[in-house]
Amino acid sequence: MSDSEQKSTNNFEGPEKILEVDFVPGIGPANGLKILERSTWDSILDLARAQILSVRSNEFFDAYVLSESSLFVYKYKVFLKTCGTTTLLRCLPLLLQEAEKAGLQMEWIGYSRKDFMFPGDQVYPHCSFEQEVSYTKACHGPHGQQLMGGAYLLGDMTADHWYVYVADYCERSCKSSLDRNVNIMMYDLDPSVRRIFYRNANLALDEDTVRARVESGIDKLIPEAEIDDTMFEPCGYSMNALEGEAFHTIHITPEDECCYASYETNIHCKSYDKLLQDVLGVFKPKRFTVTLFADAAALDTISVEPASTEEVLTGCTDHAVVYKRVAHSNTSFKTDYVCQMSNFVRSPVDGKRVAMASVVEAPIEKPLVDRTAAAKKDVDPVFCAVSKPCA
């Protein structure tokens, strides 16, 4: 990214902006959004300032690895998450327009994000949550009317917190819907983990991507899934995985000053305990936030919600690591959709119960980070004309 796009080239905003748009099933073409051509998605993503690097598909959805995070396209749902100083919400008007032209009818929009690490680096319309809500509400929803929705804050404003905007136009009963998304956002990864995600100049990109996937243990997290992943220059890693109707996605920013990794999935599980333990075991963060977005009926199928547990134990008995919950928030939208968020911190060494080897957190030697993917295109001149740094 150029200096004009990112004020501090050493700081990369790992925490993603997330947009989900759902359409009424059965209205419009049989394949729904999947009929949209690649050029249409390119145009939509150009407005978000992201580009497609690769795509994998199965009978349920298309999964795109982007220059900044991921896009998943189902017949009647699109899920887009972008990191850095992308302008995610700028793609919403064109996305809604193209969907309407295809004969689809929008019924639900959700936008959410964690608090930014470097909020002053963001550009319009992401300079503040208030600005994001105003921009979203100015978009046209069903019947050409401006979007109506509610804005929510989960968590302590002075600590890790989560912003959510929801516009719900669903008129059908969703009492049997089992949709859910679990997102694990991790900070201050162990130095031994961070080193894995710097490019090895002696290996080709594909070889180095496999090296990072295997060396980190990511390959063992979802062994049954089809994986599409890539490393970035000079560091960073993104992965999409397709497992039936479910997606998994991982994004890693390993730099000392902005270390972050996320793991998100919509897979249906009765318990997410093992998934949470396995993910934390791979990345070894000092702290993490977990969120659960779910239809009310989905909660009835989950024995223990991942954000509701008070303690997470990872590792073996003799070398266990304990994460303690320090905050929990819960809210409902209308009567059929729930959002939960919890923050956890790694506990200090506790004699007999936890035996953690001490880690010397020496700075990682690395070049100045530009994080420009080789496959990126030049920035859309339309964006340059309208974007501006936050005041």
Short mmCIF file of C-alpha atoms in Angstrom, two decimals:
data_model
loop_
_atom_site.label_atom_id
_atom_site.label_comp_id
_atom_site.label_asym_id
_atom_site.label_seq_id
_atom_site.Cartn_x
_atom_site.Cartn_y
_atom_site.Cartn_z
CA MET A 1 0.00 0.00 0.00
CA SER A 2 1.19 3.51 -0.68
CA ASP A 3 1.77 6.12 2.01
CA SER A 4 -1.49 7.80 1.01
CA GLU A 5 -3.39 4.57 1.59
CA GLN A 6 -1.78 3.66 4.92
CA LYS A 7 -0.34 6.46 7.03
CA SER A 8 2.02 4.17 8.94
CA THR A 9 3.41 1.41 6.73
CA ASN A 10 4.56 -0.51 9.84
CA ASN A 11 0.97 -0.72 11.10
CA PHE A 12 -1.47 -3.07 9.41
CA GLU A 13 -5.09 -3.27 10.59
CA GLY A 14 -5.69 -6.97 11.05
CA PRO A 15 -9.19 -6.92 12.60
CA GLU A 16 -11.66 -7.25 9.76
CA LYS A 17 -14.78 -5.43 8.70
CA ILE A 18 -17.51 -7.99 8.05
CA LEU A 19 -20.58 -7.69 5.82
CA GLU A 20 -23.30 -10.29 5.34
CA VAL A 21 -26.26 -9.79 3.02
CA ASP A 22 -29.04 -12.39 2.85
CA PHE A 23 -31.69 -12.68 0.16
CA VAL A 24 -35.09 -14.37 0.21
CA PRO A 25 -34.64 -18.04 -0.78
CA GLY A 26 -36.61 -19.08 -3.84
CA ILE A 27 -37.01 -15.59 -5.31
CA GLY A 28 -34.98 -14.97 -8.45
CA PRO A 29 -32.82 -17.39 -10.47
CA ALA A 30 -32.32 -20.93 -9.20
CA ASN A 31 -28.61 -20.35 -8.61
CA GLY A 32 -29.17 -16.97 -7.01
CA LEU A 33 -26.02 -14.89 -6.55
CA LYS A 34 -23.88 -17.60 -8.12
CA ILE A 35 -25.03 -16.47 -11.56
CA LEU A 36 -23.17 -13.16 -11.21
CA GLU A 37 -20.15 -13.06 -13.49
CA ARG A 38 -16.56 -12.73 -12.32
CA SER A 39 -16.35 -9.24 -13.83
CA THR A 40 -19.29 -8.17 -11.66
CA TRP A 41 -17.58 -9.35 -8.50
CA ASP A 42 -14.39 -7.60 -9.63
CA SER A 43 -16.31 -4.34 -9.95
CA ILE A 44 -17.95 -4.80 -6.55
CA LEU A 45 -14.63 -5.59 -4.85
CA ASP A 46 -12.84 -2.70 -6.56
CA LEU A 47 -15.09 -0.38 -4.57
CA ALA A 48 -14.02 -2.14 -1.36
CA ARG A 49 -10.42 -1.84 -2.52
CA ALA A 50 -9.81 -5.57 -2.62
CA GLN A 51 -9.00 -7.95 -5.46
CA ILE A 52 -9.59 -11.63 -6.11
CA LEU A 53 -6.45 -13.79 -5.88
CA SER A 54 -8.05 -17.23 -6.26
CA VAL A 55 -11.39 -19.03 -6.11
CA ARG A 56 -12.62 -22.50 -5.20
CA SER A 57 -16.18 -23.76 -5.55
CA ASN A 58 -18.41 -26.63 -4.51
CA GLU A 59 -22.11 -27.27 -5.01
CA PHE A 60 -23.02 -24.92 -2.15
CA PHE A 61 -20.85 -21.82 -2.48
CA ASP A 62 -17.90 -20.07 -4.10
CA ALA A 63 -14.95 -19.12 -1.88
CA TYR A 64 -12.66 -16.28 -2.95
CA VAL A 65 -9.30 -15.52 -1.37
CA LEU A 66 -8.82 -11.76 -1.63
CA SER A 67 -5.87 -9.42 -1.45
CA GLU A 68 -7.43 -8.44 1.89
CA SER A 69 -9.28 -11.41 3.44
CA SER A 70 -12.22 -13.35 1.93
CA LEU A 71 -15.52 -13.47 0.04
CA PHE A 72 -18.05 -16.32 0.20
CA VAL A 73 -20.96 -16.42 -2.22
CA TYR A 74 -23.93 -18.73 -1.61
CA LYS A 75 -27.10 -18.80 -3.70
CA TYR A 76 -28.92 -16.46 -1.35
CA LYS A 77 -26.17 -15.12 0.88
CA VAL A 78 -22.93 -13.20 0.45
CA PHE A 79 -20.35 -12.97 3.23
CA LEU A 80 -17.46 -10.54 2.81
CA LYS A 81 -14.69 -9.66 5.24
CA THR A 82 -11.81 -7.31 4.54
CA CYS A 83 -8.90 -6.07 6.61
CA GLY A 84 -6.45 -3.16 6.43
CA THR A 85 -7.76 0.18 5.22
CA THR A 86 -10.26 -1.35 2.81
CA THR A 87 -13.56 0.45 2.21
CA LEU A 88 -15.88 -2.50 2.60
CA LEU A 89 -19.16 -0.60 2.84
CA ARG A 90 -18.54 1.24 -0.43
CA CYS A 91 -19.34 -1.99 -2.29
CA LEU A 92 -22.79 -2.35 -0.69
CA PRO A 93 -24.79 -0.10 -3.09
CA LEU A 94 -23.46 -1.89 -6.19
CA LEU A 95 -23.92 -5.32 -4.59
CA LEU A 96 -27.57 -4.56 -3.84
CA GLN A 97 -28.05 -3.10 -7.31
CA GLU A 98 -26.60 -6.15 -9.08
CA ALA A 99 -28.62 -8.52 -6.91
CA GLU A 100 -31.83 -6.62 -7.68
CA LYS A 101 -31.05 -6.69 -11.41
CA ALA A 102 -30.69 -10.47 -11.11
CA GLY A 103 -34.18 -10.70 -9.59
CA LEU A 104 -33.13 -11.28 -5.96
CA GLN A 105 -34.87 -9.70 -2.97
CA MET A 106 -32.76 -8.58 -0.02
CA GLU A 107 -34.07 -9.55 3.43
CA TRP A 108 -31.22 -9.04 5.92
CA ILE A 109 -27.99 -7.03 6.20
CA GLY A 110 -25.46 -7.31 8.98
CA TYR A 111 -22.27 -5.25 9.31
CA SER A 112 -19.89 -5.78 12.20
CA ARG A 113 -16.32 -5.21 13.26
CA LYS A 114 -14.03 -5.19 16.23
CA ASP A 115 -12.61 -1.90 17.48
CA PHE A 116 -9.68 -0.87 15.27
CA MET A 117 -6.10 -0.97 16.47
CA PHE A 118 -5.24 2.04 14.28
CA PRO A 119 -8.52 3.94 13.79
CA GLY A 120 -6.78 7.05 12.47
CA ASP A 121 -5.56 5.12 9.43
CA GLN A 122 -9.07 4.35 8.19
CA VAL A 123 -10.70 6.25 5.35
CA TYR A 124 -14.28 7.19 4.51
CA PRO A 125 -16.76 5.68 5.25
CA HIS A 126 -14.91 3.87 8.06
CA CYS A 127 -13.60 6.79 10.13
CA SER A 128 -16.05 5.94 12.92
CA PHE A 129 -18.91 3.58 13.61
CA GLU A 130 -21.32 6.51 13.42
CA GLN A 131 -20.06 7.24 9.92
CA GLU A 132 -20.40 3.60 8.94
CA VAL A 133 -23.99 3.46 10.17
CA SER A 134 -24.90 6.70 8.37
CA TYR A 135 -23.38 5.45 5.12
CA THR A 136 -25.16 2.10 5.35
CA LYS A 137 -28.53 3.66 6.14
CA ALA A 138 -28.20 5.85 3.04
CA CYS A 139 -28.17 2.73 0.84
CA HIS A 140 -31.41 1.58 -0.76
CA GLY A 141 -33.11 -1.52 0.57
CA PRO A 142 -36.33 -3.25 -0.50
CA HIS A 143 -38.72 -1.22 -2.65
CA GLY A 144 -36.08 1.52 -3.11
CA GLN A 145 -36.40 2.78 0.45
CA GLN A 146 -33.42 3.77 2.56
CA LEU A 147 -32.19 1.04 4.86
CA MET A 148 -33.62 0.99 8.36
CA GLY A 149 -31.71 -0.83 11.05
CA GLY A 150 -30.26 -0.75 14.54
CA ALA A 151 -26.70 -0.08 15.74
CA TYR A 152 -25.28 -1.93 18.74
CA LEU A 153 -22.13 -1.94 20.86
CA LEU A 154 -21.02 -5.04 22.73
CA GLY A 155 -18.34 -4.73 25.38
CA ASP A 156 -16.48 -2.03 27.26
CA MET A 157 -15.71 1.05 25.16
CA THR A 158 -12.35 1.34 26.93
CA ALA A 159 -11.37 -2.27 26.18
CA ASP A 160 -11.98 -4.81 23.43
CA HIS A 161 -15.46 -4.24 22.01
CA TRP A 162 -17.60 -5.11 18.99
CA TYR A 163 -19.78 -2.96 16.75
CA VAL A 164 -22.85 -4.40 15.05
CA TYR A 165 -25.40 -2.95 12.62
CA VAL A 166 -28.41 -5.01 11.53
CA ALA A 167 -31.19 -4.20 9.05
CA ASP A 168 -33.78 -6.99 9.22
CA TYR A 169 -36.52 -7.18 6.58
CA CYS A 170 -37.22 -10.88 6.99
CA GLU A 171 -40.95 -11.60 6.80
CA ARG A 172 -40.77 -15.40 6.81
CA SER A 173 -40.46 -17.53 9.93
CA CYS A 174 -36.86 -18.28 10.85
CA LYS A 175 -37.70 -20.44 13.87
CA SER A 176 -36.08 -23.45 12.19
CA SER A 177 -33.00 -21.63 10.90
CA LEU A 178 -29.74 -23.02 12.28
CA ASP A 179 -27.38 -20.40 10.84
CA ARG A 180 -24.47 -19.33 13.00
CA ASN A 181 -20.98 -17.78 12.70
CA VAL A 182 -18.17 -18.22 15.22
CA ASN A 183 -15.27 -15.77 14.99
CA ILE A 184 -12.06 -16.09 17.06
CA MET A 185 -9.89 -12.94 16.98
CA MET A 186 -6.46 -13.38 18.54
CA TYR A 187 -3.78 -10.90 19.58
CA ASP A 188 -0.12 -11.10 20.63
CA LEU A 189 0.64 -14.48 19.11
CA ASP A 190 3.61 -16.43 20.40
CA PRO A 191 6.87 -15.36 18.65
CA SER A 192 7.46 -18.95 17.50
CA VAL A 193 4.12 -18.80 15.67
CA ARG A 194 4.64 -15.35 14.17
CA ARG A 195 7.95 -16.36 12.58
CA ILE A 196 6.23 -19.05 10.54
CA PHE A 197 4.26 -16.50 8.54
CA TYR A 198 7.22 -14.55 7.12
CA ARG A 199 8.15 -15.44 3.56
CA ASN A 200 11.05 -17.79 2.98
CA ALA A 201 12.81 -16.23 0.01
CA ASN A 202 14.38 -19.58 -0.89
CA LEU A 203 10.99 -21.13 -1.65
CA ALA A 204 8.46 -20.48 -4.39
CA LEU A 205 5.19 -18.92 -3.18
CA ASP A 206 3.21 -22.17 -3.43
CA GLU A 207 5.91 -24.15 -1.63
CA ASP A 208 6.20 -21.54 1.11
CA THR A 209 2.43 -21.50 1.58
CA VAL A 210 2.43 -25.27 2.15
CA ARG A 211 5.37 -24.89 4.53
CA ALA A 212 3.51 -22.33 6.65
CA ARG A 213 0.29 -24.37 6.65
CA VAL A 214 2.03 -27.57 7.80
CA GLU A 215 4.58 -26.01 10.15
CA SER A 216 1.89 -24.05 11.98
CA GLY A 217 -0.52 -26.96 12.26
CA ILE A 218 -3.29 -25.26 10.30
CA ASP A 219 -3.52 -28.33 8.07
CA LYS A 220 -4.62 -30.41 11.07
CA LEU A 221 -7.38 -28.01 12.16
CA ILE A 222 -9.73 -29.00 9.34
CA PRO A 223 -8.26 -32.15 7.73
CA GLU A 224 -11.44 -33.00 5.81
CA ALA A 225 -11.79 -29.59 4.13
CA GLU A 226 -10.58 -28.38 0.75
CA ILE A 227 -8.01 -25.65 1.45
CA ASP A 228 -7.12 -22.63 -0.67
CA ASP A 229 -4.41 -20.47 0.92
CA THR A 230 -1.56 -18.09 0.19
CA MET A 231 1.36 -16.32 1.80
CA PHE A 232 2.00 -12.61 1.22
CA GLU A 233 5.15 -10.54 0.67
CA PRO A 234 7.01 -10.11 2.95
CA CYS A 235 4.65 -11.63 5.52
CA GLY A 236 1.06 -12.57 6.19
CA TYR A 237 -1.21 -15.50 5.37
CA SER A 238 -4.82 -16.06 4.25
CA MET A 239 -6.80 -19.26 3.95
CA ASN A 240 -10.27 -20.35 2.86
CA ALA A 241 -11.53 -23.87 3.37
CA LEU A 242 -14.66 -25.53 2.01
CA GLU A 243 -16.30 -28.31 4.02
CA GLY A 244 -19.71 -29.15 2.61
CA GLU A 245 -21.97 -26.15 3.23
CA ALA A 246 -19.52 -24.65 5.73
CA PHE A 247 -16.62 -22.30 5.23
CA HIS A 248 -13.55 -21.77 7.38
CA THR A 249 -11.28 -18.78 6.96
CA ILE A 250 -8.00 -17.74 8.59
CA HIS A 251 -6.10 -14.46 8.26
CA ILE A 252 -2.79 -13.72 9.93
CA THR A 253 -0.85 -10.50 10.45
CA PRO A 254 2.41 -11.50 12.19
CA GLU A 255 4.16 -8.12 12.66
CA ASP A 256 5.23 -7.28 16.22
CA GLU A 257 3.42 -3.96 16.38
CA CYS A 258 0.09 -5.23 14.99
CA CYS A 259 0.11 -8.96 15.59
CA TYR A 260 -3.29 -10.53 14.91
CA ALA A 261 -4.93 -13.70 13.63
CA SER A 262 -8.56 -14.60 13.05
CA TYR A 263 -10.40 -17.85 12.52
CA GLU A 264 -14.04 -17.76 11.44
CA THR A 265 -16.46 -20.48 10.45
CA ASN A 266 -20.18 -21.16 10.01
CA ILE A 267 -19.89 -24.91 10.57
CA HIS A 268 -22.64 -26.50 12.68
CA CYS A 269 -21.31 -28.08 15.88
CA LYS A 270 -23.02 -29.21 19.06
CA SER A 271 -19.95 -28.03 20.95
CA TYR A 272 -17.21 -25.64 19.82
CA ASP A 273 -14.93 -26.47 22.75
CA LYS A 274 -12.50 -28.61 20.76
CA LEU A 275 -12.42 -26.18 17.84
CA LEU A 276 -11.65 -23.31 20.19
CA GLN A 277 -8.97 -25.30 22.00
CA ASP A 278 -7.35 -26.44 18.75
CA VAL A 279 -7.28 -22.95 17.23
CA LEU A 280 -5.77 -21.43 20.38
CA GLY A 281 -3.25 -24.28 20.47
CA VAL A 282 -2.05 -23.38 16.98
CA PHE A 283 -1.74 -19.61 17.46
CA LYS A 284 -0.98 -19.34 21.21
CA PRO A 285 -2.27 -15.77 21.70
CA LYS A 286 -1.99 -13.79 24.92
CA ARG A 287 -5.61 -12.68 24.58
CA PHE A 288 -8.54 -13.25 22.26
CA THR A 289 -12.13 -12.26 21.56
CA VAL A 290 -14.74 -14.76 20.45
CA THR A 291 -18.10 -13.84 18.94
CA LEU A 292 -21.13 -15.91 18.10
CA PHE A 293 -23.85 -14.74 15.72
CA ALA A 294 -26.73 -17.20 15.59
CA ASP A 295 -30.39 -17.61 14.88
CA ALA A 296 -32.27 -18.39 18.07
CA ALA A 297 -33.03 -21.94 16.93
CA ALA A 298 -29.33 -22.58 16.41
CA LEU A 299 -28.61 -21.87 20.08
CA ASP A 300 -30.85 -24.79 21.03
CA THR A 301 -28.50 -27.13 19.13
CA ILE A 302 -25.32 -25.90 20.88
CA SER A 303 -24.56 -27.44 24.26
CA VAL A 304 -22.24 -24.62 25.38
CA GLU A 305 -21.90 -21.42 23.37
CA PRO A 306 -18.21 -20.58 22.78
CA ALA A 307 -18.66 -17.06 24.17
CA SER A 308 -20.42 -18.33 27.30
CA THR A 309 -17.65 -20.50 28.72
CA GLU A 310 -15.75 -18.93 31.61
CA GLU A 311 -12.46 -20.73 31.01
CA VAL A 312 -10.65 -22.35 28.08
CA LEU A 313 -7.92 -24.91 28.67
CA THR A 314 -5.51 -25.79 25.88
CA GLY A 315 -2.50 -28.08 25.66
CA CYS A 316 -1.80 -31.32 27.52
CA THR A 317 -2.32 -31.85 31.24
CA ASP A 318 1.31 -31.19 32.19
CA HIS A 319 1.73 -28.20 29.92
CA ALA A 320 -1.69 -26.61 29.92
CA VAL A 321 -2.52 -23.00 29.16
CA VAL A 322 -5.58 -21.44 30.76
CA TYR A 323 -7.54 -18.53 29.30
CA LYS A 324 -9.90 -16.74 31.66
CA ARG A 325 -12.97 -14.81 30.51
CA VAL A 326 -12.75 -11.17 31.59
CA ALA A 327 -15.84 -9.76 29.83
CA HIS A 328 -19.06 -11.01 28.27
CA SER A 329 -21.84 -9.26 26.34
CA ASN A 330 -25.06 -10.60 24.85
CA THR A 331 -27.79 -8.94 22.78
CA SER A 332 -30.76 -9.98 20.66
CA PHE A 333 -32.07 -8.48 17.42
CA LYS A 334 -35.84 -8.63 17.20
CA THR A 335 -36.66 -12.04 18.70
CA ASP A 336 -34.83 -14.51 16.51
CA TYR A 337 -31.17 -13.48 16.25
CA VAL A 338 -28.51 -13.38 18.96
CA CYS A 339 -25.01 -11.95 19.21
CA GLN A 340 -22.57 -12.87 21.95
CA MET A 341 -19.05 -11.59 22.58
CA SER A 342 -16.47 -12.53 25.20
CA ASN A 343 -12.89 -11.44 25.88
CA PHE A 344 -10.32 -13.83 27.30
CA VAL A 345 -6.78 -13.37 28.59
CA ARG A 346 -4.11 -15.97 29.18
CA SER A 347 -3.64 -16.65 32.89
CA PRO A 348 -0.24 -16.30 34.56
CA VAL A 349 1.69 -19.46 35.34
CA ASP A 350 -0.07 -21.26 38.20
CA GLY A 351 2.31 -23.77 39.76
CA LYS A 352 0.83 -27.28 39.67
CA ARG A 353 -2.08 -26.58 37.35
CA VAL A 354 -0.34 -24.71 34.54
CA ALA A 355 3.24 -25.39 33.53
CA MET A 356 4.10 -23.01 30.72
CA ALA A 357 7.62 -22.62 29.44
CA SER A 358 8.71 -19.01 29.69
CA VAL A 359 9.06 -17.27 26.36
CA VAL A 360 11.58 -14.57 25.57
CA GLU A 361 9.72 -12.15 23.34
CA ALA A 362 12.62 -10.92 21.25
CA PRO A 363 11.74 -8.72 18.28
CA ILE A 364 11.48 -10.58 15.00
CA GLU A 365 13.99 -9.48 12.42
CA LYS A 366 12.12 -8.52 9.29
CA PRO A 367 12.08 -6.00 6.45
CA LEU A 368 9.82 -2.95 6.42
CA VAL A 369 6.32 -4.24 5.77
CA ASP A 370 4.53 -3.11 2.63
CA ARG A 371 2.07 -6.06 2.52
CA THR A 372 1.28 -5.47 -1.14
CA ALA A 373 0.11 -8.69 -2.73
CA ALA A 374 1.75 -9.26 -6.09
CA ALA A 375 -1.63 -9.84 -7.73
CA LYS A 376 -3.12 -6.50 -6.68
CA LYS A 377 -4.26 -4.08 -9.34
CA ASP A 378 -3.86 -0.33 -9.28
CA VAL A 379 -6.30 1.50 -7.05
CA ASP A 380 -9.54 2.51 -8.74
CA PRO A 381 -9.31 6.22 -9.65
CA VAL A 382 -12.93 6.61 -8.53
CA PHE A 383 -11.86 5.59 -5.05
CA CYS A 384 -8.96 8.04 -5.05
CA ALA A 385 -11.35 10.83 -5.88
CA VAL A 386 -13.74 10.22 -3.03
CA SER A 387 -11.69 8.68 -0.24
CA LYS A 388 -10.07 10.79 2.40
CA PRO A 389 -8.11 10.23 5.61
CA CYS A 390 -10.03 10.39 8.85
CA ALA A 391 -9.72 13.71 10.63
#
